[in-house]
Amino acid sequence: MKNILPSPLQYKNNTLYFAGIRLDTIARNKRTPFYLYSKKTLRHYYEYFSKSAAKNGIVSPLVCYALKANSNKDVLSTLKTMGSGADVVSVGELKKALKAGIDPQKIVFSGVAKTEDEIRFALKCGKKGIYSFNVESIEELDMINSIAKKLKTRARVAFRLNPRVNAKTHKHISTGNKTHKFGLLKEDILEAMDVAALWTNTNLVGLSIHIGSQLTELNATIKAIEELSKLALKLETPLEFLDVGGGLGIDYTAEERSKLASIDTYMKAVSDAFEKYYYSKTDHCPRIVFEPGRIIVGKMGVLVSRVVRTKISDSNHFTIIDAGMNDLIRPALYEAYHEVLPAQTSKQMIKTDIVGPICETSDCFGTGRKLPKLNAGDLVVIDNVGAYGQTMASTYNERQIATEYFI
Ligand SMILES: *Cc1c(COP(=O)(O)O)cnc(C)c1O
């Protein structure tokens, strides 16, 4: 099976091009480091994802793009135009989604710490408030109910089930195990349903899961859908939707490229699992909601940086670049691998550690990487940073936030 996910990068005659334009031309007169995104690649992934859902028989799919992956306003307006909804985890993200023109009735609100102010805002936006509060505790449900009561309205809510599965991914981005803070255990949801009359101002409209991020295989996802389906069948209320969350991974490394589940494989697996565990056992026909983040935006962007200098210390060779962990924290935070590519290739390669300017040893983008011998001012790109790049940036060491450009 072909798993190669298209990228805007390409070498022609040893020179790096981004979206068909020479990188050195793009970088001329721009302060480095900067984020560079391809609109064509962004559109490709959203379109591929939503078409694949339809092609694989997913029931009335609703794609709620997870803003936390990349909340750039051009990303949001592009996705909005293509019909996307939004998955938000704060009122800040909710406001950005609304500003991009995304219909509140296509917005789901996740997160364990929704505050009173956030809940009030979400209940009051648009004509009918948001599509769903994906509730992560009974305490939260109590709060939503009492605020809805005060506002003389009804809140649309979904329980986020903690399906007790172990998603095979980095421990910091796994979210569906019973020791994690996310979601509600099945027995707690069933107990709450026994006294559902207490929540006079909420309507239970769905169930959701989200088991983790950068998932490369589907066993845990299928198991979680089985758990979600069993619970949905047990509840006597008819539901409007079942939400499978996000999490589908992208190929950061050659190894991932060979074993990664493709979008089509994922959709087929989700579709088959719901058919087997849910639709074949009931007359109800709730729609399926997706909350993809990384798979939509991950491949569209690079971080463009210039070499400040090189340094040799004992047997170590360092290539010091002007991008740091404040611009892209994934390597430091998750030991994430990102390819570092030179603007000009050469036959003569050396082994070098690519490090940034921040005063932390973890400010390192790669050790023992094969790169040409670079000089001060030479351009490099850090690849596959469209997701969880700029949105996780900080001003640590009093550095500026890197500008984002679209081609
Ligand atoms: C982060 C998150 C997502 C998106 O995850 P990806 O791995 O980027 O697809 C979706 N839903 C929830 C609740 C999240 O927290």
XYZ file of C-alpha atoms and ligand atoms in Angstrom:
422
model
C 0.000 0.000 0.000
C 1.192 3.506 -0.868
C 1.491 5.563 2.259
C 3.450 8.497 0.993
C 1.722 11.645 2.107
C 2.349 14.518 -0.291
C 4.606 17.339 0.908
C 5.264 20.775 -0.636
C 9.052 20.157 -0.547
C 11.020 19.006 -3.559
C 14.679 19.028 -4.673
C 15.493 19.986 -8.253
C 19.183 20.022 -9.277
C 20.259 19.908 -5.610
C 18.170 22.993 -4.788
C 15.216 22.912 -2.427
C 11.822 24.133 -3.660
C 8.698 24.787 -1.613
C 5.371 24.666 -3.455
C 7.302 24.989 -6.720
C 9.294 28.085 -5.668
C 12.993 28.130 -4.750
C 13.347 28.315 -0.976
C 16.140 30.909 -1.158
C 13.849 33.123 -3.238
C 11.055 32.794 -0.694
C 13.414 33.534 2.210
C 14.940 36.647 0.630
C 14.149 39.718 2.783
C 12.398 37.629 5.439
C 13.578 37.494 9.009
C 14.365 33.922 10.019
C 13.143 31.740 11.567
C 9.689 31.747 9.981
C 6.920 29.248 9.394
C 6.049 28.568 5.777
C 2.803 26.855 4.795
C 1.370 25.603 1.523
C -2.310 26.323 0.995
C -2.480 23.719 -1.744
C -1.222 21.024 0.633
C -3.652 22.135 3.332
C -6.568 21.912 0.911
C -5.363 18.531 -0.320
C -5.451 16.967 3.140
C -8.829 18.372 4.169
C -10.377 17.336 0.876
C -8.781 13.898 0.941
C -9.937 13.317 4.523
C -13.545 14.344 3.933
C -13.820 12.548 0.583
C -12.368 9.405 2.102
C -15.041 9.502 4.829
C -17.798 9.701 2.220
C -16.192 7.048 0.000
C -15.905 4.589 2.878
C -19.553 4.845 3.847
C -19.234 6.939 6.999
C -22.729 8.109 8.034
C -23.188 11.916 7.472
C -19.595 12.722 8.449
C -18.879 16.001 10.219
C -15.223 17.031 10.262
C -14.437 19.268 13.241
C -10.836 20.370 12.679
C -8.900 20.470 15.984
C -7.712 24.072 16.240
C -4.952 23.376 18.699
C -2.868 21.797 15.914
C -2.696 25.137 14.071
C -5.045 28.067 14.629
C -3.597 30.424 11.998
C -6.442 32.550 10.656
C -5.784 31.669 7.013
C -5.803 27.982 7.911
C -9.164 28.464 9.587
C -10.750 30.530 6.828
C -9.538 28.050 4.196
C -10.972 25.110 6.113
C -14.193 26.993 6.818
C -14.661 27.617 3.095
C -14.211 23.891 2.515
C -17.000 23.118 4.999
C -15.032 22.268 8.113
C -16.318 22.550 11.655
C -14.059 22.951 14.680
C -12.943 21.140 17.803
C -11.920 23.729 20.390
C -10.422 23.406 23.867
C -10.633 26.992 25.113
C -12.722 30.117 24.653
C -9.752 31.631 22.814
C -9.940 28.893 20.202
C -13.729 29.182 20.114
C -13.489 32.908 19.359
C -10.960 32.247 16.596
C -13.214 29.612 15.029
C -16.203 31.985 15.137
C -14.118 34.821 13.703
C -13.186 32.592 10.758
C -16.927 32.211 10.175
C -17.269 28.607 11.311
C -20.898 27.806 12.144
C -21.355 27.347 15.941
C -23.503 24.336 15.102
C -20.343 22.693 13.724
C -18.258 23.359 16.842
C -17.511 20.864 19.611
C -15.840 21.970 22.828
C -13.475 19.480 24.537
C -11.215 19.807 27.569
C -11.260 18.955 31.269
C -11.153 22.507 32.617
C -13.931 24.465 30.900
C -14.588 27.440 33.162
C -17.869 29.223 33.936
C -16.976 32.088 31.606
C -16.089 29.702 28.802
C -19.298 27.712 29.202
C -21.418 30.876 29.278
C -19.763 32.189 26.115
C -20.233 28.874 24.306
C -23.910 28.696 25.310
C -24.558 32.214 24.069
C -22.733 32.169 20.732
C -24.794 32.046 17.546
C -28.530 31.414 17.717
C -28.386 28.066 19.469
C -24.942 27.912 21.082
C -22.375 25.330 20.045
C -23.046 21.862 18.617
C -21.734 20.024 21.658
C -19.929 20.326 24.951
C -17.840 17.155 25.093
C -18.144 16.684 28.828
C -15.186 15.222 30.732
C -16.648 14.930 34.273
C -19.970 14.895 36.123
C -18.796 18.000 37.977
C -18.508 19.762 34.619
C -21.980 18.566 33.609
C -23.372 20.056 36.850
C -21.776 23.378 36.023
C -23.006 23.415 32.416
C -26.513 22.547 33.595
C -26.677 25.304 36.185
C -25.323 27.936 33.782
C -27.797 26.840 31.088
C -30.584 27.099 33.663
C -29.598 30.649 34.588
C -29.502 31.588 30.914
C -32.886 29.887 30.383
C -31.504 27.699 27.644
C -30.552 24.063 27.081
C -27.006 22.858 26.527
C -26.201 20.182 23.960
C -23.787 17.772 25.606
C -21.876 14.586 24.802
C -20.075 12.385 27.278
C -16.418 11.862 26.473
C -15.839 8.211 27.243
C -12.477 7.106 28.577
C -12.441 3.748 26.747
C -9.524 2.348 28.781
C -7.295 1.598 25.838
C -3.573 1.978 25.429
C -2.847 3.949 22.298
C 0.623 3.122 21.004
C 2.152 6.585 20.878
C 4.413 8.773 22.996
C 3.248 8.708 26.627
C 2.724 12.473 26.688
C 0.158 12.336 23.875
C -1.763 9.222 24.881
C -5.142 10.127 26.415
C -7.448 7.083 26.558
C -6.081 5.070 29.444
C -7.879 4.847 32.787
C -5.055 6.667 34.589
C -5.400 9.735 32.340
C -7.307 12.867 33.307
C -9.457 12.752 30.162
C -13.008 11.531 29.752
C -15.420 9.575 31.947
C -15.369 5.890 32.739
C -18.274 3.830 31.427
C -19.632 3.013 34.903
C -19.703 6.702 35.851
C -21.638 7.572 32.684
C -24.163 4.772 33.328
C -24.567 5.879 36.951
C -25.201 9.434 35.789
C -27.814 8.214 33.288
C -29.808 6.676 36.159
C -30.290 10.151 37.585
C -30.333 12.022 34.264
C -33.484 13.893 35.322
C -31.259 15.978 37.606
C -29.818 17.760 34.623
C -32.889 19.716 33.628
C -31.154 21.997 31.139
C -28.957 19.675 29.125
C -29.704 17.400 26.193
C -27.480 14.384 25.735
C -26.866 14.410 21.972
C -23.745 12.299 21.569
C -20.816 10.324 22.857
C -17.180 10.990 22.094
C -13.705 9.512 22.422
C -10.200 10.768 21.694
C -7.514 8.265 22.621
C -4.323 10.053 21.661
C -2.292 11.694 18.947
C 0.169 10.566 16.253
C -1.501 7.147 16.110
C 0.148 5.016 13.445
C -1.795 1.780 13.892
C -5.510 1.236 14.401
C -5.995 -1.551 16.957
C -6.601 0.800 19.896
C -8.926 2.960 17.783
C -11.050 -0.058 16.793
C -11.163 -1.259 20.398
C -12.229 2.221 21.521
C -15.005 2.318 18.879
C -16.205 -1.045 20.188
C -16.387 0.408 23.710
C -18.094 3.567 22.471
C -20.645 1.510 20.532
C -21.426 -0.795 23.464
C -22.103 2.202 25.661
C -24.218 3.895 22.978
C -26.351 0.729 22.683
C -26.845 0.637 26.457
C -28.107 4.202 26.705
C -31.790 4.384 26.083
C -31.612 7.881 24.592
C -31.288 8.164 20.812
C -28.063 10.003 19.983
C -27.431 12.458 17.163
C -23.740 11.677 16.821
C -20.818 9.486 17.766
C -17.495 11.316 17.811
C -14.277 9.344 17.212
C -11.934 12.225 18.036
C -8.711 12.826 16.146
C -5.287 11.275 16.386
C -4.382 9.925 12.959
C -0.616 10.269 12.530
C 1.656 11.460 9.757
C 5.026 10.149 8.551
C 7.797 12.054 10.315
C 10.331 9.274 9.666
C 10.998 6.735 6.945
C 10.104 3.991 9.398
C 6.702 5.555 10.083
C 6.187 5.953 6.351
C 6.306 2.202 5.862
C 3.888 1.237 8.634
C 1.575 4.245 8.954
C -2.166 3.703 8.521
C -3.295 5.762 5.524
C -6.363 8.014 5.598
C -8.290 5.463 3.519
C -7.280 2.555 5.768
C -8.331 4.593 8.792
C -11.729 5.507 7.318
C -12.423 1.938 6.258
C -11.510 0.666 9.729
C -13.719 3.276 11.451
C -16.606 2.568 9.096
C -16.321 -1.223 9.480
C -16.036 -0.965 13.274
C -19.205 1.146 13.604
C -21.065 -1.203 11.258
C -19.969 -4.267 13.218
C -20.374 -2.940 16.760
C -23.185 -0.416 16.362
C -25.275 0.103 13.227
C -25.887 -3.628 12.680
C -27.391 -3.856 16.170
C -29.833 -0.933 16.198
C -32.241 1.152 14.124
C -30.670 4.393 15.283
C -28.453 6.134 12.788
C -26.336 8.826 14.487
C -23.793 10.670 12.346
C -20.048 10.280 12.806
C -17.951 13.253 13.955
C -14.172 13.461 13.418
C -11.744 15.806 15.187
C -8.583 15.570 13.060
C -5.748 17.995 13.709
C -2.300 16.777 12.734
C -3.349 14.857 9.601
C -4.959 18.000 8.139
C -2.122 20.484 8.742
C 1.019 18.535 9.678
C 2.483 18.108 6.207
C 1.728 21.587 4.876
C 4.463 23.462 6.702
C 8.161 23.875 7.386
C 10.158 26.047 9.763
C 12.746 27.995 7.768
C 15.932 28.852 9.613
C 19.452 30.113 8.911
C 22.709 28.772 10.230
C 24.268 31.160 12.769
C 27.603 29.334 12.946
C 29.098 25.890 13.319
C 31.148 24.743 16.277
C 33.468 21.841 16.963
C 33.927 20.615 20.511
C 36.079 17.514 20.960
C 34.571 14.988 18.560
C 31.203 16.787 18.347
C 30.189 18.901 15.405
C 27.355 21.367 16.009
C 25.322 23.246 13.431
C 23.812 26.140 15.356
C 20.671 27.560 13.751
C 18.517 30.578 14.565
C 15.369 28.525 15.290
C 14.953 27.266 18.822
C 12.763 25.123 21.033
C 10.648 28.202 21.694
C 9.666 28.143 17.986
C 9.198 24.363 17.809
C 9.052 22.453 21.069
C 8.099 18.978 19.839
C 11.646 17.551 19.794
C 12.311 18.783 23.344
C 8.882 17.847 24.690
C 8.135 14.516 22.993
C 11.522 13.471 21.630
C 9.817 14.029 18.287
C 11.779 13.466 15.095
C 11.716 16.129 12.376
C 13.757 15.918 9.200
C 16.183 18.844 8.787
C 16.885 19.613 5.139
C 19.418 21.992 3.573
C 18.440 24.490 0.866
C 21.381 23.158 -1.181
C 22.466 19.542 -1.118
C 26.017 18.444 -1.716
C 27.795 15.126 -2.191
C 30.010 15.788 0.803
C 28.094 15.105 3.966
C 29.127 15.343 7.604
C 27.520 14.148 10.809
C 26.324 17.019 12.945
C 24.037 17.923 15.834
C 21.540 20.616 14.876
C 20.969 22.881 17.843
C 19.231 26.170 18.561
C 20.074 29.327 20.515
C 18.097 28.585 23.700
C 19.947 28.010 26.950
C 18.712 24.451 27.425
C 20.447 21.230 26.431
C 17.129 19.930 25.080
C 17.143 22.764 22.516
C 18.267 20.283 19.892
C 16.558 19.385 16.609
C 18.603 16.294 15.871
C 21.821 14.501 16.759
C 24.193 12.805 14.366
C 22.273 14.028 11.315
C 23.859 13.817 7.886
C 24.038 17.291 6.383
C 26.356 19.121 4.008
C 28.967 21.279 5.696
C 26.983 24.468 6.189
C 28.147 28.045 6.635
C 26.722 31.030 8.451
C 23.659 32.329 6.624
C 22.854 29.054 4.851
C 19.191 28.064 4.895
C 17.741 24.876 6.351
C 14.153 23.773 6.861
C 12.692 21.658 9.620
C 10.032 19.560 7.930
C 6.464 18.567 8.862
C 5.793 21.316 11.378
C 2.329 22.452 10.242
C 0.815 20.806 13.347
C 1.793 21.658 16.935
C 4.528 23.994 15.710
C 3.543 27.641 15.900
C 0.624 26.962 18.299
C 3.084 25.686 20.924
C 5.575 28.529 20.432
C 6.650 30.726 23.330
C 8.802 33.794 23.889
C 11.221 31.936 26.200
C 14.597 33.712 26.301
C 12.719 36.878 25.221
C 12.561 35.703 21.642
C 10.017 36.882 19.097
C 7.236 34.605 17.877
C 8.119 33.436 14.358
C 5.992 34.917 11.568
C 3.813 32.572 9.487
C 3.685 32.898 5.687
C 1.406 31.137 3.220
C 2.215 30.251 -0.347
C -5.732 17.257 20.303
C -7.103 16.764 20.104
C -7.536 16.383 18.832
C -6.643 16.405 17.612
O -5.633 15.443 17.695
P -4.686 15.138 16.427
O -3.767 14.091 16.912
O -3.984 16.395 16.090
O -5.559 14.677 15.314
C -8.845 15.977 18.693
N -9.677 15.927 19.756
C -9.295 16.273 20.998
C -10.262 16.209 22.108
C -7.993 16.707 21.214
O -7.614 17.032 22.441
